[in-house]
Amino acid sequence: MTLVAGVDSSTQSCKVVIRDAATGVLVRHGSAKHPDGTEVDPAHWERAFHEAVVAAGGIDDVAAISICGQQHGAVCLDDDGKVIRPALLWNDTRSAAAASALVDELGAQQWVDATGSVPVASFTVTKLRWIAEHEPSNAQRVAAVCLPHDWLMWRLRGSHSLDDLVTDRSDASGTGYFDSVANSYRRDLLKMALGRDAVLPRVLRPDESVAWGARLMGPGAGDNAAAAIGVDARQNAVVSLGTSGTAYVRSNVSARDVSGSVAGFADATGAFLPLVCTLNAARVLDAACAMLGVDHETLSALALAAPAGAGGLVVVPYLSGERTPNLPSATGGVLGMTLENSTPAHVARAAVEGVLCGLADALDALIANGAAVSRVSLVGGAAASRVVQHIAPSIFGVPVVVPPPGEYVADGAARQAAWVLNGELPNWPLDGKSTVHESAPSPHVRARYAEARTHWLSRN
């Protein structure tokens, strides 16, 4: 049996899966936590990787490996390859003003023409502008800029040369200085943000590898692009409910949304991945559990006991600001409270509906940009929630497919590792049976959410 390994170095943890390269059968797996925060010393990612490998029983018998991970994070290296400052992660919104300034300087249309996306605070390019403005001494030391999965690959290979940094086009497309149609960096945009040029990782082809000792190492990918391989986004649109919420589809053409709602990212197979991202997803449900003093199963039971629309109660779930819509300084709110709906059940229902309404808006933005959405695959940690599975079809207005629980980013990475090893992207079956959930659409729920959100934002 020939084995391959897939790694998901995510915001919250590192997960490692080891699979049979021929059949995709899961052989073993392990994980380790990352520290909380919106800026992190990258050394924690390397430590967690090694801990997760040990938990997975080691990788000495693995023929190929691929490392995928969180997008956008800015890892800045000096001439000696040392990390200059903690990496600013995708969910760090301090660069919101820098993002606005960059858009104003070039214009939204020009950004879309150049990179497929209008930059927001999540993007690497905005973080570089923030460093240039607020930490000029650090900016002057920057010799190379890479992303989390790029840095981890480079460290594991033991290189000390910045020229050995590599990445893939899916992750590069989230920097704000890469043209995924031409497959080339826009160094003018990098210099516009940082004030100078820097070494950038070489972009590998989707099936290209580099050596790691006797093993092959695939190009890796951004987390959503890896999950798209893991769950096979060729079949359905995908909504992921993790730390962030994302909605995306595989496409043969790049998105060109001047409004900034849809990012024109690349996928990990040579195509494109139009994507809408919200900052608030599973953590909103965590917050609802904390507020009500219950666990997630009890939250589901409470929410299912309340009527659709929660009796007019609406939770606007911008607990961490928001990326789509682009409101990095926004806060969340509870609106429409009455004596009748001031119950734990109504609050639980409103919290779930608030998250799902935001992602339904994301699906609408994809459709407005040409996507066909007839079914949605629901993945991510919160996809296992009983109430999420029950309510999502009525909010999204289409059937919802819930694949068996799995680590789909790491699984996508493992499929990529098998691809670089065998020369063909394998068509592995999922580890279990998917379930399909259908229900009549509830347009009144979304209408009430939109009304309440507009009212809330007008007061903030």
JSON list of N, CA and C in Angstrom, two decimals, residues 122-153:
[
{"chain": "A", "resi": 122, "resn": "SER", "atom": "N", "xyz": [-8.92, 41.48, 4.87]},
{"chain": "A", "resi": 122, "resn": "SER", "atom": "CA", "xyz": [-8.37, 40.13, 4.97]},
{"chain": "A", "resi": 122, "resn": "SER", "atom": "C", "xyz": [-7.15, 39.92, 4.09]},
{"chain": "A", "resi": 123, "resn": "PHE", "atom": "N", "xyz": [-7.07, 40.64, 2.97]},
{"chain": "A", "resi": 123, "resn": "PHE", "atom": "CA", "xyz": [-6.07, 40.34, 1.94]},
{"chain": "A", "resi": 123, "resn": "PHE", "atom": "C", "xyz": [-4.66, 40.72, 2.38]},
{"chain": "A", "resi": 124, "resn": "THR", "atom": "N", "xyz": [-3.69, 39.96, 1.92]},
{"chain": "A", "resi": 124, "resn": "THR", "atom": "CA", "xyz": [-2.28, 40.19, 2.26]},
{"chain": "A", "resi": 124, "resn": "THR", "atom": "C", "xyz": [-1.83, 41.59, 1.88]},
{"chain": "A", "resi": 125, "resn": "VAL", "atom": "N", "xyz": [-2.24, 42.06, 0.72]},
{"chain": "A", "resi": 125, "resn": "VAL", "atom": "CA", "xyz": [-1.77, 43.36, 0.24]},
{"chain": "A", "resi": 125, "resn": "VAL", "atom": "C", "xyz": [-2.12, 44.48, 1.20]},
{"chain": "A", "resi": 126, "resn": "THR", "atom": "N", "xyz": [-3.28, 44.38, 1.85]},
{"chain": "A", "resi": 126, "resn": "THR", "atom": "CA", "xyz": [-3.68, 45.44, 2.79]},
{"chain": "A", "resi": 126, "resn": "THR", "atom": "C", "xyz": [-2.85, 45.38, 4.07]},
{"chain": "A", "resi": 127, "resn": "LYS", "atom": "N", "xyz": [-2.45, 44.18, 4.46]},
{"chain": "A", "resi": 127, "resn": "LYS", "atom": "CA", "xyz": [-1.64, 44.03, 5.67]},
{"chain": "A", "resi": 127, "resn": "LYS", "atom": "C", "xyz": [-0.24, 44.60, 5.44]},
{"chain": "A", "resi": 128, "resn": "LEU", "atom": "N", "xyz": [0.26, 44.44, 4.20]},
{"chain": "A", "resi": 128, "resn": "LEU", "atom": "CA", "xyz": [1.57, 45.01, 3.89]},
{"chain": "A", "resi": 128, "resn": "LEU", "atom": "C", "xyz": [1.51, 46.54, 3.92]},
{"chain": "A", "resi": 129, "resn": "ARG", "atom": "N", "xyz": [0.42, 47.12, 3.42]},
{"chain": "A", "resi": 129, "resn": "ARG", "atom": "CA", "xyz": [0.28, 48.57, 3.51]},
{"chain": "A", "resi": 129, "resn": "ARG", "atom": "C", "xyz": [0.22, 49.01, 4.98]},
{"chain": "A", "resi": 130, "resn": "TRP", "atom": "N", "xyz": [-0.50, 48.25, 5.81]},
{"chain": "A", "resi": 130, "resn": "TRP", "atom": "CA", "xyz": [-0.57, 48.60, 7.24]},
{"chain": "A", "resi": 130, "resn": "TRP", "atom": "C", "xyz": [0.82, 48.56, 7.88]},
{"chain": "A", "resi": 131, "resn": "ILE", "atom": "N", "xyz": [1.59, 47.53, 7.57]},
{"chain": "A", "resi": 131, "resn": "ILE", "atom": "CA", "xyz": [2.95, 47.43, 8.12]},
{"chain": "A", "resi": 131, "resn": "ILE", "atom": "C", "xyz": [3.79, 48.61, 7.64]},
{"chain": "A", "resi": 132, "resn": "ALA", "atom": "N", "xyz": [3.68, 48.95, 6.36]},
{"chain": "A", "resi": 132, "resn": "ALA", "atom": "CA", "xyz": [4.46, 50.07, 5.83]},
{"chain": "A", "resi": 132, "resn": "ALA", "atom": "C", "xyz": [4.13, 51.38, 6.53]},
{"chain": "A", "resi": 133, "resn": "GLU", "atom": "N", "xyz": [2.85, 51.56, 6.88]},
{"chain": "A", "resi": 133, "resn": "GLU", "atom": "CA", "xyz": [2.43, 52.81, 7.50]},
{"chain": "A", "resi": 133, "resn": "GLU", "atom": "C", "xyz": [2.68, 52.85, 9.00]},
{"chain": "A", "resi": 134, "resn": "HIS", "atom": "N", "xyz": [2.49, 51.71, 9.67]},
{"chain": "A", "resi": 134, "resn": "HIS", "atom": "CA", "xyz": [2.54, 51.69, 11.14]},
{"chain": "A", "resi": 134, "resn": "HIS", "atom": "C", "xyz": [3.83, 51.12, 11.70]},
{"chain": "A", "resi": 135, "resn": "GLU", "atom": "N", "xyz": [4.55, 50.35, 10.91]},
{"chain": "A", "resi": 135, "resn": "GLU", "atom": "CA", "xyz": [5.80, 49.74, 11.36]},
{"chain": "A", "resi": 135, "resn": "GLU", "atom": "C", "xyz": [6.86, 49.90, 10.27]},
{"chain": "A", "resi": 136, "resn": "PRO", "atom": "N", "xyz": [7.21, 51.14, 9.94]},
{"chain": "A", "resi": 136, "resn": "PRO", "atom": "CA", "xyz": [8.12, 51.36, 8.80]},
{"chain": "A", "resi": 136, "resn": "PRO", "atom": "C", "xyz": [9.48, 50.69, 8.98]},
{"chain": "A", "resi": 137, "resn": "SER", "atom": "N", "xyz": [9.96, 50.56, 10.20]},
{"chain": "A", "resi": 137, "resn": "SER", "atom": "CA", "xyz": [11.24, 49.88, 10.39]},
{"chain": "A", "resi": 137, "resn": "SER", "atom": "C", "xyz": [11.14, 48.40, 10.03]},
{"chain": "A", "resi": 138, "resn": "ASN", "atom": "N", "xyz": [9.99, 47.78, 10.35]},
{"chain": "A", "resi": 138, "resn": "ASN", "atom": "CA", "xyz": [9.78, 46.39, 9.93]},
{"chain": "A", "resi": 138, "resn": "ASN", "atom": "C", "xyz": [9.64, 46.30, 8.42]},
{"chain": "A", "resi": 139, "resn": "ALA", "atom": "N", "xyz": [8.91, 47.24, 7.83]},
{"chain": "A", "resi": 139, "resn": "ALA", "atom": "CA", "xyz": [8.72, 47.21, 6.38]},
{"chain": "A", "resi": 139, "resn": "ALA", "atom": "C", "xyz": [10.05, 47.29, 5.65]},
{"chain": "A", "resi": 140, "resn": "GLN", "atom": "N", "xyz": [11.00, 48.07, 6.17]},
{"chain": "A", "resi": 140, "resn": "GLN", "atom": "CA", "xyz": [12.30, 48.20, 5.54]},
{"chain": "A", "resi": 140, "resn": "GLN", "atom": "C", "xyz": [13.11, 46.92, 5.59]},
{"chain": "A", "resi": 141, "resn": "ARG", "atom": "N", "xyz": [12.79, 46.04, 6.53]},
{"chain": "A", "resi": 141, "resn": "ARG", "atom": "CA", "xyz": [13.52, 44.79, 6.66]},
{"chain": "A", "resi": 141, "resn": "ARG", "atom": "C", "xyz": [12.95, 43.68, 5.78]},
{"chain": "A", "resi": 142, "resn": "VAL", "atom": "N", "xyz": [11.78, 43.89, 5.20]},
{"chain": "A", "resi": 142, "resn": "VAL", "atom": "CA", "xyz": [11.11, 42.82, 4.46]},
{"chain": "A", "resi": 142, "resn": "VAL", "atom": "C", "xyz": [11.89, 42.47, 3.20]},
{"chain": "A", "resi": 143, "resn": "ALA", "atom": "N", "xyz": [12.37, 41.25, 3.15]},
{"chain": "A", "resi": 143, "resn": "ALA", "atom": "CA", "xyz": [13.05, 40.74, 1.95]},
{"chain": "A", "resi": 143, "resn": "ALA", "atom": "C", "xyz": [12.16, 39.79, 1.17]},
{"chain": "A", "resi": 144, "resn": "ALA", "atom": "N", "xyz": [11.21, 39.13, 1.85]},
{"chain": "A", "resi": 144, "resn": "ALA", "atom": "CA", "xyz": [10.31, 38.19, 1.20]},
{"chain": "A", "resi": 144, "resn": "ALA", "atom": "C", "xyz": [8.97, 38.21, 1.93]},
{"chain": "A", "resi": 145, "resn": "VAL", "atom": "N", "xyz": [7.90, 37.97, 1.17]},
{"chain": "A", "resi": 145, "resn": "VAL", "atom": "CA", "xyz": [6.55, 37.86, 1.73]},
{"chain": "A", "resi": 145, "resn": "VAL", "atom": "C", "xyz": [5.98, 36.53, 1.27]},
{"chain": "A", "resi": 146, "resn": "CYS", "atom": "N", "xyz": [5.46, 35.76, 2.23]},
{"chain": "A", "resi": 146, "resn": "CYS", "atom": "CA", "xyz": [4.83, 34.49, 1.86]},
{"chain": "A", "resi": 146, "resn": "CYS", "atom": "C", "xyz": [3.57, 34.30, 2.69]},
{"chain": "A", "resi": 147, "resn": "LEU", "atom": "N", "xyz": [2.86, 33.23, 2.40]},
{"chain": "A", "resi": 147, "resn": "LEU", "atom": "CA", "xyz": [1.60, 32.90, 3.07]},
{"chain": "A", "resi": 147, "resn": "LEU", "atom": "C", "xyz": [1.84, 31.75, 4.05]},
{"chain": "A", "resi": 148, "resn": "PRO", "atom": "N", "xyz": [0.89, 31.51, 4.96]},
{"chain": "A", "resi": 148, "resn": "PRO", "atom": "CA", "xyz": [1.13, 30.48, 5.98]},
{"chain": "A", "resi": 148, "resn": "PRO", "atom": "C", "xyz": [1.54, 29.12, 5.42]},
{"chain": "A", "resi": 149, "resn": "HIS", "atom": "N", "xyz": [0.85, 28.63, 4.40]},
{"chain": "A", "resi": 149, "resn": "HIS", "atom": "CA", "xyz": [1.22, 27.29, 3.91]},
{"chain": "A", "resi": 149, "resn": "HIS", "atom": "C", "xyz": [2.56, 27.33, 3.17]},
{"chain": "A", "resi": 150, "resn": "ASP", "atom": "N", "xyz": [2.87, 28.47, 2.53]},
{"chain": "A", "resi": 150, "resn": "ASP", "atom": "CA", "xyz": [4.17, 28.61, 1.87]},
{"chain": "A", "resi": 150, "resn": "ASP", "atom": "C", "xyz": [5.31, 28.50, 2.88]},
{"chain": "A", "resi": 151, "resn": "TRP", "atom": "N", "xyz": [5.14, 29.24, 3.99]},
{"chain": "A", "resi": 151, "resn": "TRP", "atom": "CA", "xyz": [6.19, 29.28, 5.01]},
{"chain": "A", "resi": 151, "resn": "TRP", "atom": "C", "xyz": [6.40, 27.90, 5.63]},
{"chain": "A", "resi": 152, "resn": "LEU", "atom": "N", "xyz": [5.29, 27.22, 5.93]},
{"chain": "A", "resi": 152, "resn": "LEU", "atom": "CA", "xyz": [5.41, 25.90, 6.56]},
{"chain": "A", "resi": 152, "resn": "LEU", "atom": "C", "xyz": [6.10, 24.91, 5.62]},
{"chain": "A", "resi": 153, "resn": "MET", "atom": "N", "xyz": [5.76, 24.93, 4.35]},
{"chain": "A", "resi": 153, "resn": "MET", "atom": "CA", "xyz": [6.44, 24.06, 3.38]},
{"chain": "A", "resi": 153, "resn": "MET", "atom": "C", "xyz": [7.94, 24.35, 3.35]}
]
